[in-house]
Amino acid sequence: MAKKAQATWGGRFSTGTAALMQKFSESVSFDQRLAPFDIAGSKAHSAMLAQVGLITNAEREAIHAGLDEILAQVLAGKFKWSTALEDVHMNIEQALTKRVPAAAKLHTARSRNDQVATDMRLYFKAACTDLIQRLDGAQRAILTVAEANADVLIPGYTHLQRAQPVYLAHHLLAYLEMLQRDAERIAVVADHANWCPLGSGAIAGTTLPIDREFTARTLGFVDGRGRPRVTQNSMDAVSDRDTYLEFAAACATIGVHLSRMAEDLILWSSQEFRFVDLPDAFCTGSSLMPQKKNPDSMELIRGKSARLQGNLHTLLTMVKGLPLTYNRDLQEDKPPVFDSHDQTALCLEVLAGTIAGMTVLRDRCATAVADPAMLATDLADYLVRAGVAFRDAHHAVGAVVRLAEKKRVPLDRLTHDEVSKVHEKFGPDWVDSFDLGKAMRRRTGTGMPGPVQVRRQIARWQKLLG
Ligand code: ARG
C-alpha cells in the first residue's frame, strides 16, 4: 500500500513508502527528544548561511522566528509529531516549511547525517552535565550519612568474611571515590562530544562556501579559550559513534558502582546483619508475608546495571561491522543511549533517596565490630613491634586463634600465661591489641580508616563538594 512520495527526499520516487516501512523506519517516536538541539543546530546553521550570503538576513529572521514557535510548541507538548515524516529532523523542517517559505533554504549545505551527529553531540553535552549533577547529589547524600555517623565502627569484609574493623564513614567514603571517578569519566565524554560535525554534509562536505567555525562557535563547540572546535574529517564525522560508546560505557560503570553499593545495603539491611534500616519509602512489602520489608530499590539498581551493560553491548555490536560511512543501522544508536541516560539518572536519584533516608542501627554495628578476631592482624603487628618477623608473628597469632577456638573463648579472653607459651614475645600488654579505639588510632596513614584520617577525608569531601 504505497503512500504519496516523501516530501523531503521524494523527488526520484514514483510511489511513497509502504505503511509497514514507515512504521519500521520511523525514529521520531524516540528522537523527538532531540528537538531542542535540532532547533539550536538549525538556528546556528541558518545564521551561518546568512553570514556567508547563501540566504538573506530577512530569510534568517523568518527561519529563526518559525523555529522559535516550533520549539515553544514542542516544549508545551503541543507539537504534532508524524511518523510519516520519519524523524525529528524532517518533522521540524516540514513544520517550518508550512510557516515560512525560507524554510526551503534551511537544508542548504547540510545533510541529516551531519545534522543528527550535531544534535547528538549537543545532547551528549547536556546529558553529561545532567549526570554530573546527579552524581554530585548522590555524593552529598552519602557524605551526610558519613558525617552523621562518623563515630560508628563496623566490620569490614573480604570474601564476605569479617576482616578488619573500619569506620562506617570510611566504607561510605569509598563510594564517594567511585562516584568521583564516574564524574571525571563523564566529563571526559562531554569533552570528546565537544566537536562540531556540521558542514560534513552527507559524507563529503559541500561545494558551497560555508563557515564551519562560525557554526561551531554559535553552538558552543569551543575550547577553553573560546576557539571553535570543528571535526577534521567529514567521513569520520558522519559515521563516528565513539561518544555514544564512551557515554554508554561510563553509564555502565556507574551502574556497576551503584550495583555494588546496592548489594552492600541489601546485605546490611538483612536480619543477619541489621547494620541499617532502609527507609519505608524506598522499600516494598510482600503480597503474602505480612512481616516482609524488601529492599526493592536496591535490587532494581542491581538489575538495571545489567541493562546499562546491555546498552553498551548493543552499541558496540551495532557499530562493529559497519563500512564507512553512514548506514541506517545507526538510527538504532539512540534508544540505548537515551535509555542509559534515563536509567542512570533514575538510579542515582533512587540511591541518594534511599541512603538519605536510612537509619544506622548503632547497637547492631557495635556488637558486630566487637568481635576481637578482627584484630588478629593487630596482634601480629604487636609482635612485629617487639622485633618478630611478620611471617613468624602471623604463624604465632594463627596458633593463638586455634587455641581460642579449641577453648571456645574469644581471642581476648585467653590468659597471658597461655599466649606466652605460644610466643615468648607476648608481654602482659598483649591484650591491649584488642582495644578497638587504640587499634583504630594506630591507622594514621593517608587512606586508612583511623579516626583522624576519616575526619580529614570527611573535611576534604565537604570542601570538594562545596
Ligand atoms: N533518523 C536518522 C538517524 O537517526 C537521521 C539520519 C538519516 N540519514 C539518512 N541518510 N537516511 O540516523
Coordinates of C-alpha atoms and ligand atoms in Angstrom, one line a residue:
M1 CA 0.0 0.0 0.0
A2 CA 2.0 2.9 -1.3
K3 CA 1.7 6.5 0.0
K4 CA 2.4 9.8 -1.6
A5 CA 6.1 10.3 -2.2
Q6 CA 8.0 11.6 0.8
A7 CA 8.1 15.4 0.8
T8 CA 11.8 16.0 1.6
W9 CA 13.5 13.3 -0.4
G10 CA 10.7 12.0 -2.7
G11 CA 11.8 13.6 -5.9
R12 CA 13.2 10.4 -7.5
F13 CA 10.5 8.1 -6.2
S14 CA 7.3 7.2 -8.1
T15 CA 5.5 6.0 -5.0
G16 CA 5.7 6.6 -1.3
T17 CA 6.9 4.1 1.3
A18 CA 4.7 1.2 2.4
A19 CA 2.8 1.8 5.7
L20 CA 4.8 -1.1 7.1
M21 CA 8.1 0.5 6.0
Q22 CA 7.0 3.8 7.6
K23 CA 6.3 2.1 10.9
F24 CA 9.5 0.2 10.6
S25 CA 11.8 3.0 9.7
E26 CA 10.4 5.9 11.8
S27 CA 12.6 7.2 14.7
V28 CA 10.5 10.2 15.6
S29 CA 8.9 8.2 18.5
F30 CA 12.3 8.3 20.3
D31 CA 14.4 11.0 18.6
Q32 CA 11.8 13.7 19.2
R33 CA 13.7 14.4 22.4
L34 CA 16.4 15.9 20.3
A35 CA 14.1 18.7 19.1
P36 CA 15.7 21.5 21.3
F37 CA 19.1 20.5 20.0
D38 CA 17.9 20.1 16.4
I39 CA 16.4 23.6 16.5
A40 CA 19.5 25.1 18.1
G41 CA 21.5 23.5 15.3
S42 CA 19.2 24.8 12.6
K43 CA 19.3 28.3 14.0
A44 CA 23.1 28.3 14.1
H45 CA 23.2 26.8 10.6
S46 CA 20.8 29.4 9.1
A47 CA 22.7 32.2 10.9
M48 CA 25.9 30.9 9.2
L49 CA 24.1 30.7 5.8
A50 CA 23.1 34.4 6.2
Q51 CA 26.6 35.3 7.3
V52 CA 28.2 33.8 4.2
G53 CA 25.4 35.2 1.9
L54 CA 23.6 32.0 1.0
I55 CA 20.4 33.3 2.4
T56 CA 19.3 36.9 3.3
N57 CA 19.1 38.3 6.7
A58 CA 15.3 38.5 6.3
E59 CA 15.2 34.8 5.5
R60 CA 17.3 34.0 8.5
E61 CA 14.9 36.0 10.7
A62 CA 11.9 34.3 9.3
I63 CA 13.5 30.9 9.9
H64 CA 14.5 31.8 13.4
A65 CA 11.0 33.1 14.3
G66 CA 9.5 29.9 12.8
L67 CA 11.9 27.7 14.7
D68 CA 11.2 29.5 18.0
E69 CA 7.5 29.0 17.5
I70 CA 8.0 25.3 16.9
L71 CA 10.2 25.0 19.9
A72 CA 7.6 26.6 22.1
Q73 CA 5.0 24.2 20.7
V74 CA 7.3 21.2 21.4
L75 CA 8.1 22.3 24.9
A76 CA 4.3 22.8 25.6
G77 CA 3.7 19.3 24.3
K78 CA 1.5 20.7 21.5
F79 CA 3.6 19.8 18.5
K80 CA 2.1 17.1 16.3
W81 CA 4.7 14.5 15.5
S82 CA 4.1 12.4 12.4
T83 CA 5.7 9.1 11.9
A84 CA 5.2 9.5 8.1
L85 CA 7.9 12.2 8.3
E86 CA 10.4 9.6 9.8
D87 CA 12.4 11.6 12.2
V88 CA 12.7 14.7 14.3
H89 CA 14.7 16.5 11.6
M90 CA 12.0 16.1 8.9
N91 CA 9.2 16.8 11.3
I92 CA 10.7 20.1 12.2
E93 CA 11.7 21.0 8.7
Q94 CA 8.1 20.3 7.4
A95 CA 6.5 22.3 10.2
L96 CA 8.8 25.2 9.3
T97 CA 8.0 24.8 5.6
K98 CA 4.3 25.3 6.4
R99 CA 5.1 28.5 8.3
V100 CA 7.8 30.2 6.2
P101 CA 8.9 29.9 2.5
A102 CA 12.5 30.5 3.5
A103 CA 12.4 27.0 5.2
A104 CA 13.1 25.6 1.7
K105 CA 16.6 27.0 2.0
L106 CA 17.4 25.8 5.6
H107 CA 18.8 22.5 4.4
T108 CA 21.4 24.2 2.1
A109 CA 24.8 22.6 2.6
R110 CA 23.5 20.2 5.2
S111 CA 22.6 16.6 5.4
R112 CA 20.6 14.7 8.0
N113 CA 23.9 12.8 8.6
D114 CA 25.8 15.8 9.9
Q115 CA 22.6 17.2 11.4
V116 CA 22.0 14.1 13.6
A117 CA 25.6 13.9 14.5
T118 CA 25.5 17.5 15.7
D119 CA 22.2 17.1 17.5
M120 CA 23.6 14.1 19.4
R121 CA 26.8 15.9 20.3
L122 CA 24.8 18.8 21.7
Y123 CA 22.6 16.2 23.5
F124 CA 25.7 14.5 25.0
K125 CA 27.0 17.7 26.4
A126 CA 23.7 18.4 28.1
A127 CA 23.3 14.7 29.3
C128 CA 26.8 14.8 30.8
T129 CA 26.0 18.0 32.7
D130 CA 22.8 16.3 34.0
L131 CA 24.6 13.2 35.1
I132 CA 27.4 15.1 36.8
Q133 CA 24.8 17.0 38.8
R134 CA 23.1 13.8 39.8
L135 CA 26.4 12.1 40.7
D136 CA 27.1 15.2 42.9
G137 CA 23.6 14.8 44.5
A138 CA 24.3 11.1 45.3
Q139 CA 27.7 12.0 46.8
R140 CA 26.2 14.7 49.0
A141 CA 23.6 12.2 50.3
I142 CA 26.3 9.7 51.1
L143 CA 28.5 12.3 52.8
T144 CA 25.7 13.5 55.0
V145 CA 25.3 10.0 56.4
A146 CA 29.0 9.6 56.8
E147 CA 29.2 12.8 58.8
A148 CA 26.3 12.0 61.0
N149 CA 27.7 8.6 61.9
A150 CA 31.4 9.5 61.9
D151 CA 32.0 7.6 65.2
V152 CA 30.3 4.3 64.1
L153 CA 32.5 1.3 63.5
I154 CA 31.5 -1.8 61.5
P155 CA 33.3 -4.9 60.4
G156 CA 35.0 -4.5 57.0
Y157 CA 34.7 -7.6 54.8
T158 CA 36.8 -9.5 52.4
H159 CA 35.4 -12.6 50.8
L160 CA 32.2 -11.6 52.7
Q161 CA 34.0 -12.8 55.9
R162 CA 34.7 -10.4 58.7
A163 CA 38.2 -8.9 58.0
Q164 CA 39.1 -5.8 60.0
P165 CA 37.2 -3.0 61.7
V166 CA 36.5 0.2 59.8
Y167 CA 34.5 3.3 60.4
L168 CA 31.2 3.1 58.5
A169 CA 32.2 6.5 57.2
H170 CA 35.3 5.0 55.7
H171 CA 33.2 2.5 53.9
L172 CA 30.8 5.2 52.7
L173 CA 33.7 7.4 51.5
A174 CA 34.8 4.6 49.3
Y175 CA 31.6 5.2 47.4
L176 CA 32.4 8.8 47.0
E177 CA 35.7 7.9 45.4
M178 CA 33.9 5.6 43.0
L179 CA 31.3 8.3 42.1
Q180 CA 34.0 10.9 41.7
R181 CA 35.8 8.8 39.1
D182 CA 32.5 8.4 37.4
A183 CA 32.0 12.2 37.3
E184 CA 35.5 12.5 35.8
R185 CA 34.7 9.9 33.2
I186 CA 31.5 11.7 32.2
A187 CA 33.4 15.0 32.0
V188 CA 35.8 13.3 29.5
V189 CA 32.8 12.1 27.4
A190 CA 31.5 15.7 27.4
D191 CA 34.9 16.9 26.2
H192 CA 35.0 14.3 23.5
A193 CA 31.5 15.3 22.4
N194 CA 32.6 18.9 22.1
W195 CA 33.5 18.9 18.4
C196 CA 31.1 20.3 15.7
P197 CA 30.5 17.9 12.8
L198 CA 28.2 20.4 11.0
G199 CA 29.5 21.0 7.5
S200 CA 30.5 17.4 6.9
G201 CA 27.4 17.1 4.8
A202 CA 26.2 13.5 3.9
I203 CA 29.8 12.3 3.6
A204 CA 32.0 14.7 1.7
G205 CA 31.1 18.2 2.8
T206 CA 29.7 20.7 0.3
T207 CA 30.7 22.8 -2.7
L208 CA 29.0 25.9 -1.1
P209 CA 31.2 28.5 0.8
I210 CA 30.1 27.7 4.3
D211 CA 31.8 28.9 7.5
R212 CA 32.1 25.9 9.8
E213 CA 33.9 27.8 12.5
F214 CA 31.0 30.3 12.7
T215 CA 28.5 27.4 13.3
A216 CA 30.7 25.7 15.8
R217 CA 31.2 29.0 17.8
T218 CA 27.5 29.7 17.7
L219 CA 26.7 26.3 19.1
G220 CA 29.3 26.5 21.9
F221 CA 31.6 23.9 20.3
V222 CA 34.7 25.8 21.6
D223 CA 37.8 25.0 23.6
G224 CA 38.7 26.6 26.9
R225 CA 39.9 29.7 25.2
G226 CA 36.8 30.1 23.1
R227 CA 38.3 28.8 19.8
P228 CA 35.9 26.8 17.6
R229 CA 36.4 23.1 17.6
V230 CA 35.3 21.5 14.2
T231 CA 35.7 17.9 13.3
Q232 CA 38.6 17.3 10.9
N233 CA 37.4 14.5 8.6
S234 CA 33.9 14.6 7.0
M235 CA 33.7 10.8 6.6
D236 CA 34.7 10.2 10.2
A237 CA 32.3 12.9 11.5
V238 CA 29.2 11.4 10.0
S239 CA 29.9 7.8 10.9
D240 CA 31.9 8.0 14.2
R241 CA 29.9 6.8 17.2
D242 CA 32.7 6.8 19.8
T243 CA 31.0 9.3 22.0
Y244 CA 28.0 7.0 22.2
L245 CA 30.2 4.1 23.2
E246 CA 32.0 6.1 25.8
F247 CA 28.8 7.6 27.2
A248 CA 27.2 4.1 27.5
A249 CA 30.4 2.7 29.0
A250 CA 30.5 5.5 31.6
C251 CA 26.9 4.8 32.4
A252 CA 27.5 1.1 32.6
T253 CA 30.4 1.8 35.0
I254 CA 28.2 4.0 37.2
G255 CA 25.7 1.1 37.1
V256 CA 28.3 -1.3 38.3
H257 CA 29.3 1.0 41.1
L258 CA 25.7 1.6 42.2
S259 CA 25.0 -2.1 42.0
R260 CA 27.8 -2.8 44.4
M261 CA 26.6 -0.2 46.8
A262 CA 23.1 -1.6 46.5
E263 CA 24.4 -5.1 47.3
D264 CA 26.1 -3.7 50.5
L265 CA 22.8 -2.1 51.5
I266 CA 20.8 -5.2 50.8
L267 CA 23.2 -7.2 53.0
W268 CA 23.4 -4.6 55.7
S269 CA 19.6 -4.3 55.9
S270 CA 19.1 -8.1 56.2
Q271 CA 18.2 -9.6 59.5
E272 CA 21.6 -11.3 59.5
F273 CA 23.5 -8.0 59.5
R274 CA 21.0 -5.3 60.6
F275 CA 23.5 -2.5 60.4
V276 CA 20.9 -0.3 58.8
D277 CA 17.2 0.1 58.4
L278 CA 16.2 1.3 54.9
P279 CA 13.5 3.9 54.5
D280 CA 10.0 2.5 54.0
A281 CA 9.6 5.0 51.1
F282 CA 12.2 3.0 49.1
C283 CA 11.1 -0.5 50.1
T284 CA 8.1 -2.6 49.3
G285 CA 6.2 -5.4 51.1
S286 CA 5.2 -8.9 50.2
S287 CA 1.7 -9.7 49.0
L288 CA 1.8 -12.9 51.0
M289 CA 4.1 -12.4 54.0
P290 CA 3.0 -9.6 56.2
Q291 CA 6.3 -9.2 58.1
K292 CA 8.4 -8.6 54.9
K293 CA 10.1 -5.3 54.1
N294 CA 12.1 -5.8 50.9
P295 CA 14.9 -3.6 49.7
D296 CA 13.4 -3.4 46.1
S297 CA 15.0 0.0 45.3
M298 CA 18.5 -1.5 45.8
E299 CA 17.6 -4.7 43.9
L300 CA 16.3 -2.7 41.0
I301 CA 19.5 -0.8 40.9
R302 CA 21.4 -4.1 40.8
G303 CA 19.0 -5.3 38.0
K304 CA 19.3 -2.1 36.0
S305 CA 23.0 -2.2 36.0
A306 CA 22.6 -5.3 33.7
R307 CA 20.5 -3.2 31.4
L308 CA 23.2 -0.5 31.2
Q309 CA 25.8 -3.1 30.3
G310 CA 23.4 -4.4 27.6
N311 CA 23.0 -0.9 26.1
L312 CA 26.8 -0.6 25.8
H313 CA 26.9 -4.1 24.2
T314 CA 24.2 -3.2 21.7
L315 CA 26.1 -0.1 20.6
L316 CA 29.4 -2.0 20.3
T317 CA 27.8 -4.7 18.2
M318 CA 25.9 -2.3 16.0
V319 CA 29.0 -0.3 15.0
K320 CA 31.5 -3.1 14.7
G321 CA 30.7 -4.3 11.2
L322 CA 29.6 -1.1 9.5
P323 CA 31.6 0.1 6.4
L324 CA 32.2 3.8 6.4
T325 CA 30.3 6.0 6.4
Y326 CA 26.7 6.5 7.4
N327 CA 24.4 3.4 7.4
R328 CA 20.8 3.4 8.5
D329 CA 21.7 0.9 11.2
L330 CA 23.0 3.9 13.1
Q331 CA 19.5 5.2 13.7
E332 CA 19.3 2.4 16.3
D333 CA 22.1 4.1 18.2
K334 CA 19.7 6.4 20.0
P335 CA 17.4 4.2 22.1
P336 CA 20.3 2.6 24.0
V337 CA 21.9 5.9 24.6
F338 CA 18.7 7.6 25.9
D339 CA 17.9 4.6 28.0
S340 CA 21.4 4.6 29.6
H341 CA 21.0 8.3 30.4
D342 CA 17.5 7.9 31.8
Q343 CA 18.1 4.8 33.8
T344 CA 21.4 6.1 35.2
A345 CA 19.8 9.3 36.2
L346 CA 17.0 7.4 38.0
C347 CA 19.3 5.0 39.7
L348 CA 21.4 7.9 41.1
E349 CA 18.4 9.6 42.4
V350 CA 17.0 6.5 44.0
L351 CA 20.3 5.6 45.6
A352 CA 20.6 9.2 47.0
G353 CA 17.0 9.0 48.4
T354 CA 17.5 5.6 49.9
I355 CA 20.8 6.4 51.6
A356 CA 19.5 9.8 52.8
G357 CA 16.5 8.1 54.5
M358 CA 18.3 5.1 56.0
T359 CA 18.8 4.7 59.8
V360 CA 22.1 3.4 61.1
L361 CA 21.5 0.8 63.8
R362 CA 24.4 1.7 66.0
D363 CA 23.9 -1.0 68.6
R364 CA 24.0 -3.7 66.0
C365 CA 27.1 -2.2 64.4
A366 CA 28.8 -2.0 67.8
T367 CA 28.0 -5.7 68.6
A368 CA 29.3 -6.9 65.3
V369 CA 32.5 -4.9 65.4
A370 CA 33.3 -6.0 69.0
D371 CA 34.5 -9.4 67.6
P372 CA 38.2 -9.4 68.7
A373 CA 39.1 -11.8 65.9
M374 CA 39.1 -8.9 63.5
L375 CA 42.1 -7.5 65.4
A376 CA 44.2 -10.6 65.0
T377 CA 46.4 -8.8 62.5
D378 CA 46.9 -6.0 65.1
L379 CA 48.2 -8.7 67.4
A380 CA 50.7 -9.8 64.8
D381 CA 51.7 -6.2 64.4
Y382 CA 52.3 -6.2 68.2
L383 CA 54.8 -9.0 67.8
V384 CA 56.4 -7.1 64.8
R385 CA 56.8 -4.1 67.0
A386 CA 58.6 -6.4 69.5
G387 CA 61.0 -7.4 66.8
V388 CA 59.4 -10.6 65.4
A389 CA 59.4 -11.2 61.7
F390 CA 55.9 -10.8 60.2
R391 CA 55.7 -14.4 58.9
D392 CA 56.6 -15.7 62.3
A393 CA 54.2 -13.3 64.0
H394 CA 51.4 -14.4 61.6
H395 CA 52.1 -18.0 62.4
A396 CA 52.1 -17.4 66.2
V397 CA 48.8 -15.5 66.1
G398 CA 47.4 -18.3 64.0
A399 CA 48.3 -20.7 66.8
V400 CA 46.6 -18.3 69.3
V401 CA 43.5 -18.2 67.2
R402 CA 43.5 -22.0 67.1
L403 CA 43.9 -22.2 70.9
A404 CA 41.0 -19.8 71.4
E405 CA 38.8 -21.8 69.1
K406 CA 39.8 -25.0 70.9
K407 CA 39.0 -23.5 74.3
R408 CA 35.8 -21.9 72.8
V409 CA 36.6 -18.4 74.2
P410 CA 37.0 -15.1 72.4
L411 CA 40.6 -14.3 71.4
D412 CA 41.0 -11.6 74.1
R413 CA 39.9 -14.0 76.9
L414 CA 43.0 -16.2 76.7
T415 CA 45.4 -15.6 79.6
H416 CA 48.8 -14.1 79.2
D417 CA 50.2 -17.4 80.5
E418 CA 48.6 -19.3 77.7
V419 CA 49.7 -16.9 74.9
S420 CA 53.3 -16.5 76.2
K421 CA 53.6 -20.2 75.8
V422 CA 52.8 -19.8 72.1
H423 CA 55.4 -17.0 71.7
E424 CA 57.7 -15.6 74.3
K425 CA 57.4 -12.0 72.9
F426 CA 53.8 -11.8 74.0
G427 CA 54.1 -9.5 77.0
P428 CA 51.5 -8.7 79.7
D429 CA 50.2 -5.9 77.5
W430 CA 49.4 -8.3 74.6
V431 CA 45.7 -7.9 75.3
D432 CA 45.8 -4.1 74.6
S433 CA 45.9 -5.0 71.0
F434 CA 42.1 -5.6 71.3
D435 CA 41.4 -2.1 72.5
L436 CA 39.3 -1.1 69.4
G437 CA 39.8 2.7 70.0
K438 CA 43.6 2.3 70.3
A439 CA 43.6 0.0 67.3
M440 CA 41.8 2.5 65.1
R441 CA 44.1 5.3 66.2
R442 CA 47.1 3.4 65.0
R443 CA 45.8 3.7 61.5
T444 CA 47.4 7.0 60.8
G445 CA 48.5 6.8 57.1
T446 CA 46.7 8.5 54.3
G447 CA 43.7 6.5 53.0
M448 CA 43.5 4.4 56.2
P449 CA 40.5 4.2 58.5
G450 CA 42.0 5.9 61.6
P451 CA 39.7 8.4 63.2
V452 CA 41.9 11.4 62.3
Q453 CA 42.2 10.2 58.7
V454 CA 38.5 9.6 58.4
R455 CA 37.7 13.1 59.8
R456 CA 40.3 14.6 57.4
Q457 CA 38.6 12.8 54.5
I458 CA 35.2 14.0 55.5
A459 CA 36.6 17.5 55.6
R460 CA 38.2 17.0 52.2
W461 CA 34.9 15.9 50.7
Q462 CA 33.0 18.7 52.3
K463 CA 35.4 21.1 50.6
L464 CA 35.3 19.2 47.3
L465 CA 31.5 19.1 47.1
G466 CA 31.2 22.6 48.4
Ligands
ARG1 N1 17.0 9.4 11.6 C1 18.3 9.2 11.1 C2 19.2 8.6 12.1 O1 18.9 8.8 13.3 C3 18.8 10.5 10.6 C4 19.9 10.4 9.5 C5 19.2 9.9 8.3 N2 20.1 9.8 7.2 C6 19.9 9.1 6.1 N3 20.8 9.1 5.2 N4 18.8 8.4 6.0 O2 20.2 8.0 11.8

